[in-house]
Amino acid sequence: MASEFAEIISSNNMAPLWEVLRGLTPREPLQKVSPTFWRSNTIKENMKLACEFISAEDAERRVLVLENEQLRGKSLATNSLYAGIQMILPGEIAPSHRHTASALRLILSGEGGYTTVDGDKVFMSPGDFIITPTGVFHDHGAEGDEPVMWLDGLDVPVVQMLNCGFSADDPDHKQEVKYPADYSGTIFGNGLRPISPAPKRTYGTGSIFHYPYERTYKALTTMKAAGNFDPCDGIKMTFIDPTTGLSPILTMSAFMQLMPEGFRGQTFQETDGAVCCVVEGSVSVVINDEPFQFEQHDVFVLPSWSTRSYESPEGCILFSFSDKCLQEHLGFWQRRVVSN
Ligand code: 1HN
């Protein structure tokens, strides 16, 4: 009888909710991804192979996708975040294109790299945070004599879930630069906002898209000098669009965090999973009771709602990105301190 019932409803494209209800609404977030990590040396060695294998132009983007062990073959670092490592060799160009997914970047190494976003060109240095908002043309290149490598984060999984994505190649392989040097940073990054004439920019939330490390570092170390630390995070700052106070990409938040020498943080949980990268120093992280040690330019995943605690004898600057702002906007985000 029961199987007859199951077959009948199944043949009509229906299913009994009571068999899947708890799976649809778990008591708390499930540990669906693992704290997968990629060592800096492994990244560099594999990127060297990729550089021998393909040019940036042939690849369109020479990127090694960082796949979570639990989500292989899906181009996913977590359920909601794409992550990858990109490299451009001197003289190469990653041709101009646009897509619905937004991108953020943390520059890891190399001087002379540039990105042009909607006709606005900026040069990138290690530690810089850069964004490409939704739907605007962007191309990259390396005009110095060093390879340039960075960490990419995209909201591809969100765009895929909503199935709302478009993409196009730019007939101009390399965009013409339409603005004076550091246009957006100067217009929007100095506590001012143009009124008349209204800025022509139409993209994303639309103001600055380059956050030089020098300034981020100074903000963190100035807070450190004031001597106030969060018991879990040390000092953690988030990148904002100064015209809105919100994350410059509304699907992804990005953070730069400083742990002072000798920091021992409390154990806590947050509902946003994150991709983290050590910018300077080193950090020990206990994730779901498992200890890890990370050095400069190691990349690791912090699964959503995993218990985590940081310890840093020598001090650390840690970059991370997550879907926190999206969760906050939807009223979902939660944090819980587990222990002292
Ligand atoms: C992309 O356009 C870039 O522009 C990097 O540098 C990574 C991953 C998936 C889809 C598009 C880039 C990307 C990407």
XYZ file of C-alpha atoms and ligand atoms in Angstrom:
354
model
C 0.000 0.000 0.000
C 2.742 2.375 1.069
C 4.826 1.569 -2.011
C 1.743 1.797 -4.207
C 1.122 5.269 -2.788
C 4.778 6.220 -3.325
C 4.653 5.033 -6.930
C 1.426 6.839 -7.715
C 2.527 10.203 -6.410
C 5.988 9.751 -7.912
C 4.515 9.079 -11.345
C 2.801 12.446 -11.040
C 5.989 14.334 -10.143
C 5.121 14.600 -6.495
C 6.961 13.552 -3.355
C 6.054 13.276 0.342
C 7.377 16.223 2.286
C 7.396 14.248 5.559
C 10.312 12.172 4.302
C 12.494 15.169 3.512
C 11.219 17.845 5.879
C 14.112 17.771 8.345
C 16.590 17.666 5.474
C 15.018 20.816 4.047
C 15.030 22.590 7.413
C 17.945 21.190 9.425
C 18.197 22.102 13.108
C 21.380 23.995 12.293
C 23.574 24.449 9.203
C 25.027 21.091 8.092
C 28.771 20.710 7.588
C 28.468 20.289 3.818
C 31.968 21.427 2.886
C 35.364 20.643 4.364
C 38.076 23.022 5.534
C 39.993 22.365 2.307
C 43.267 24.281 2.058
C 45.867 25.040 -0.605
C 49.460 25.680 0.432
C 51.249 28.662 -1.088
C 53.991 26.423 -2.501
C 51.493 24.045 -4.103
C 49.675 26.995 -5.657
C 52.929 28.429 -7.056
C 54.173 25.089 -8.418
C 50.855 24.284 -10.089
C 50.578 27.783 -11.500
C 54.032 27.369 -13.034
C 52.726 24.291 -14.840
C 49.636 26.196 -15.975
C 51.878 28.943 -17.398
C 53.775 26.351 -19.443
C 50.512 24.745 -20.527
C 48.467 27.737 -21.732
C 48.710 31.479 -22.400
C 46.402 33.975 -20.689
C 44.842 34.850 -24.036
C 44.166 31.263 -25.075
C 42.715 30.546 -21.655
C 40.755 33.854 -21.621
C 41.604 33.706 -17.902
C 44.539 31.579 -16.707
C 42.996 30.408 -13.472
C 43.334 27.370 -11.254
C 39.934 26.918 -9.647
C 40.095 26.102 -5.926
C 37.594 23.296 -5.439
C 36.346 22.158 -2.087
C 37.112 18.471 -1.490
C 33.405 17.871 -0.902
C 32.323 19.639 -4.100
C 34.779 18.425 -6.742
C 33.868 19.111 -10.352
C 31.534 21.980 -9.462
C 33.984 24.906 -9.407
C 32.929 25.666 -5.829
C 35.014 26.587 -2.790
C 31.871 26.656 -0.621
C 28.193 26.294 -1.526
C 27.981 29.995 -2.338
C 31.534 31.026 -3.273
C 33.803 30.474 -6.239
C 37.562 30.905 -5.645
C 40.525 30.676 -7.985
C 44.130 31.717 -8.433
C 44.934 33.731 -11.535
C 48.293 34.519 -13.103
C 49.338 36.863 -15.891
C 52.874 36.818 -17.277
C 54.680 40.009 -18.354
C 53.219 41.277 -21.615
C 50.140 39.045 -21.502
C 46.560 40.278 -21.687
C 43.442 38.688 -20.233
C 40.959 39.961 -22.852
C 38.025 42.202 -22.015
C 34.697 40.564 -21.283
C 31.706 41.029 -19.012
C 29.347 38.810 -17.075
C 26.664 38.982 -14.441
C 28.827 37.425 -11.729
C 30.825 39.951 -9.708
C 34.469 39.376 -8.889
C 36.776 40.412 -6.088
C 40.533 40.026 -6.072
C 43.356 39.978 -3.545
C 46.731 40.613 -5.174
C 49.289 38.073 -3.971
C 52.488 38.874 -5.862
C 54.014 40.943 -8.631
C 54.133 44.623 -9.533
C 52.992 46.143 -12.823
C 49.684 44.290 -13.069
C 46.649 46.304 -14.028
C 42.942 45.863 -14.359
C 40.686 48.076 -16.423
C 37.101 48.174 -15.193
C 34.624 50.020 -17.403
C 37.384 52.145 -18.928
C 39.003 52.967 -15.579
C 42.526 51.509 -15.276
C 44.316 50.841 -11.999
C 47.680 49.281 -11.233
C 47.655 46.566 -8.615
C 50.200 45.820 -5.877
C 50.429 42.921 -3.423
C 47.770 43.122 -0.685
C 45.495 45.360 -2.771
C 41.802 44.516 -2.842
C 40.051 45.057 -6.187
C 36.516 44.482 -7.375
C 34.801 44.010 -10.704
C 31.101 44.746 -10.200
C 28.340 42.955 -12.057
C 28.000 43.420 -15.796
C 30.959 45.663 -16.629
C 33.758 45.029 -19.092
C 37.088 44.186 -17.506
C 40.491 43.173 -18.795
C 43.781 42.602 -17.038
C 47.437 42.656 -17.982
C 50.989 42.710 -16.678
C 53.020 45.679 -17.898
C 56.015 45.209 -15.588
C 58.695 42.536 -15.760
C 57.141 40.229 -13.140
C 54.334 37.678 -13.258
C 51.292 38.920 -11.370
C 49.236 36.501 -9.298
C 46.032 37.019 -7.378
C 43.167 35.295 -5.611
C 39.792 35.660 -7.350
C 36.442 35.363 -5.588
C 33.193 35.347 -7.522
C 29.499 35.008 -6.710
C 29.093 32.538 -9.598
C 27.182 30.011 -7.419
C 24.570 32.642 -6.504
C 24.128 33.679 -10.134
C 23.882 29.988 -11.091
C 21.286 29.307 -8.389
C 19.159 32.190 -9.666
C 19.950 31.279 -13.316
C 20.090 34.956 -14.180
C 23.527 35.193 -15.785
C 24.600 36.770 -19.084
C 28.075 37.171 -20.518
C 29.696 38.788 -23.551
C 33.119 39.305 -25.096
C 34.220 42.854 -25.714
C 34.952 43.572 -29.387
C 37.838 45.631 -27.958
C 40.294 43.029 -26.764
C 41.855 45.583 -24.473
C 39.641 48.418 -23.322
C 40.487 51.959 -24.161
C 41.191 53.887 -20.968
C 38.464 56.555 -20.693
C 39.398 58.264 -17.449
C 42.423 59.954 -15.845
C 44.618 57.743 -13.628
C 42.898 56.528 -10.429
C 39.662 58.286 -11.407
C 37.202 56.397 -9.207
C 39.549 56.292 -6.233
C 40.061 60.046 -6.358
C 36.442 61.008 -7.034
C 34.824 58.646 -4.535
C 37.614 57.752 -2.098
C 38.161 61.088 -0.398
C 34.980 61.633 1.594
C 33.288 63.286 -1.373
C 30.572 62.337 -3.836
C 29.982 64.211 -7.086
C 26.606 65.954 -7.377
C 26.809 68.011 -10.566
C 27.508 66.692 -13.054
C 26.179 63.383 -11.766
C 28.769 60.646 -12.236
C 28.308 58.673 -15.432
C 29.131 55.399 -13.758
C 26.242 53.046 -13.826
C 27.721 49.748 -12.697
C 27.187 47.804 -9.495
C 26.804 49.951 -6.432
C 29.348 51.983 -8.335
C 32.156 53.992 -6.775
C 35.677 52.909 -5.817
C 36.933 49.535 -6.997
C 40.571 49.570 -5.851
C 41.528 49.468 -2.168
C 45.329 49.821 -1.871
C 46.914 47.655 0.829
C 48.917 50.579 2.178
C 45.694 52.198 3.364
C 44.132 48.991 4.647
C 47.313 48.190 6.574
C 47.419 51.660 8.073
C 43.786 51.421 9.206
C 44.413 48.047 10.869
C 47.670 49.045 12.561
C 46.154 52.327 13.761
C 43.321 50.348 15.385
C 45.940 48.018 16.838
C 47.803 50.984 18.341
C 44.570 52.025 20.066
C 44.711 48.657 21.801
C 41.111 47.439 21.495
C 40.710 43.859 20.344
C 37.744 41.609 19.745
C 38.128 38.402 21.770
C 37.386 36.219 18.711
C 38.720 38.187 15.730
C 41.387 40.564 17.027
C 40.664 43.440 14.632
C 38.533 42.785 11.577
C 37.497 45.368 8.993
C 35.223 45.024 6.013
C 35.622 46.760 2.664
C 32.793 49.174 1.869
C 31.492 51.300 -0.947
C 31.834 54.761 0.659
C 28.698 56.023 -1.089
C 26.502 53.406 0.587
C 28.456 52.073 3.555
C 27.620 48.614 2.228
C 29.802 45.941 0.737
C 30.791 47.107 -2.772
C 29.480 43.737 -4.028
C 26.100 42.911 -2.513
C 26.520 39.132 -2.714
C 29.976 38.963 -1.126
C 31.675 40.666 1.807
C 35.442 40.948 2.045
C 37.519 41.479 5.135
C 41.029 42.254 6.300
C 41.800 41.115 9.823
C 44.747 41.757 12.113
C 45.704 39.489 14.962
C 48.378 41.026 17.182
C 51.434 39.017 18.247
C 50.489 36.497 20.908
C 46.769 36.591 19.997
C 44.648 33.739 21.381
C 41.070 34.024 20.240
C 37.892 32.498 21.637
C 36.033 29.730 19.808
C 33.015 30.911 17.811
C 30.709 30.107 14.902
C 29.291 32.205 12.060
C 26.703 31.235 9.465
C 28.760 32.568 6.557
C 31.334 30.195 5.128
C 34.517 31.952 4.021
C 37.605 31.643 1.857
C 40.640 32.963 3.743
C 44.182 33.861 2.683
C 47.112 34.764 4.924
C 48.506 38.124 3.794
C 51.296 38.443 6.367
C 52.557 36.398 9.304
C 51.021 33.064 10.223
C 48.013 31.721 12.106
C 46.900 28.529 13.809
C 43.222 27.863 13.283
C 41.194 25.164 14.996
C 38.245 24.316 12.742
C 35.653 21.870 14.082
C 38.248 20.698 16.657
C 40.881 20.008 13.976
C 44.094 22.108 14.167
C 45.651 23.748 11.107
C 48.696 25.966 10.671
C 48.693 28.501 7.852
C 51.546 30.622 6.492
C 51.712 33.525 4.046
C 49.541 33.031 0.919
C 48.074 29.735 2.079
C 44.353 29.692 1.219
C 41.753 27.833 3.281
C 38.013 27.358 3.597
C 36.132 28.095 6.797
C 32.875 26.136 6.428
C 29.694 27.930 7.481
C 28.825 27.381 11.139
C 32.081 25.492 11.770
C 33.538 26.190 15.192
C 36.752 28.141 14.780
C 39.405 29.817 16.905
C 42.545 31.702 15.916
C 45.923 31.775 17.604
C 48.881 33.751 16.312
C 52.171 33.849 18.253
C 53.905 36.017 15.615
C 50.849 38.030 14.550
C 48.879 37.768 11.323
C 47.019 39.723 8.696
C 44.270 37.590 7.234
C 42.109 38.348 4.190
C 38.778 36.621 3.770
C 35.606 36.789 1.730
C 32.197 35.296 2.369
C 28.489 35.738 1.649
C 27.954 37.569 4.957
C 26.359 40.741 3.489
C 23.912 38.667 1.458
C 22.908 36.702 4.555
C 22.596 39.910 6.584
C 20.402 41.499 3.946
C 18.106 38.470 4.101
C 18.075 38.406 7.908
C 19.876 35.041 8.045
C 23.310 35.838 9.488
C 24.156 34.542 12.958
C 27.224 34.370 15.177
C 27.696 32.433 18.396
C 30.604 32.544 20.813
C 31.204 29.007 22.038
C 33.828 29.416 24.751
C 36.416 31.608 26.386
C 36.530 35.914 -14.637
O 35.974 36.718 -15.557
C 37.742 36.274 -14.051
O 37.832 38.383 -15.099
C 38.309 35.437 -13.104
O 39.573 37.724 -14.073
C 37.707 34.279 -12.725
C 35.841 32.745 -12.897
C 34.627 32.394 -13.417
C 34.021 33.189 -14.360
C 34.631 34.352 -14.789
C 38.423 37.552 -14.448
C 36.471 33.918 -13.291
C 35.872 34.733 -14.252
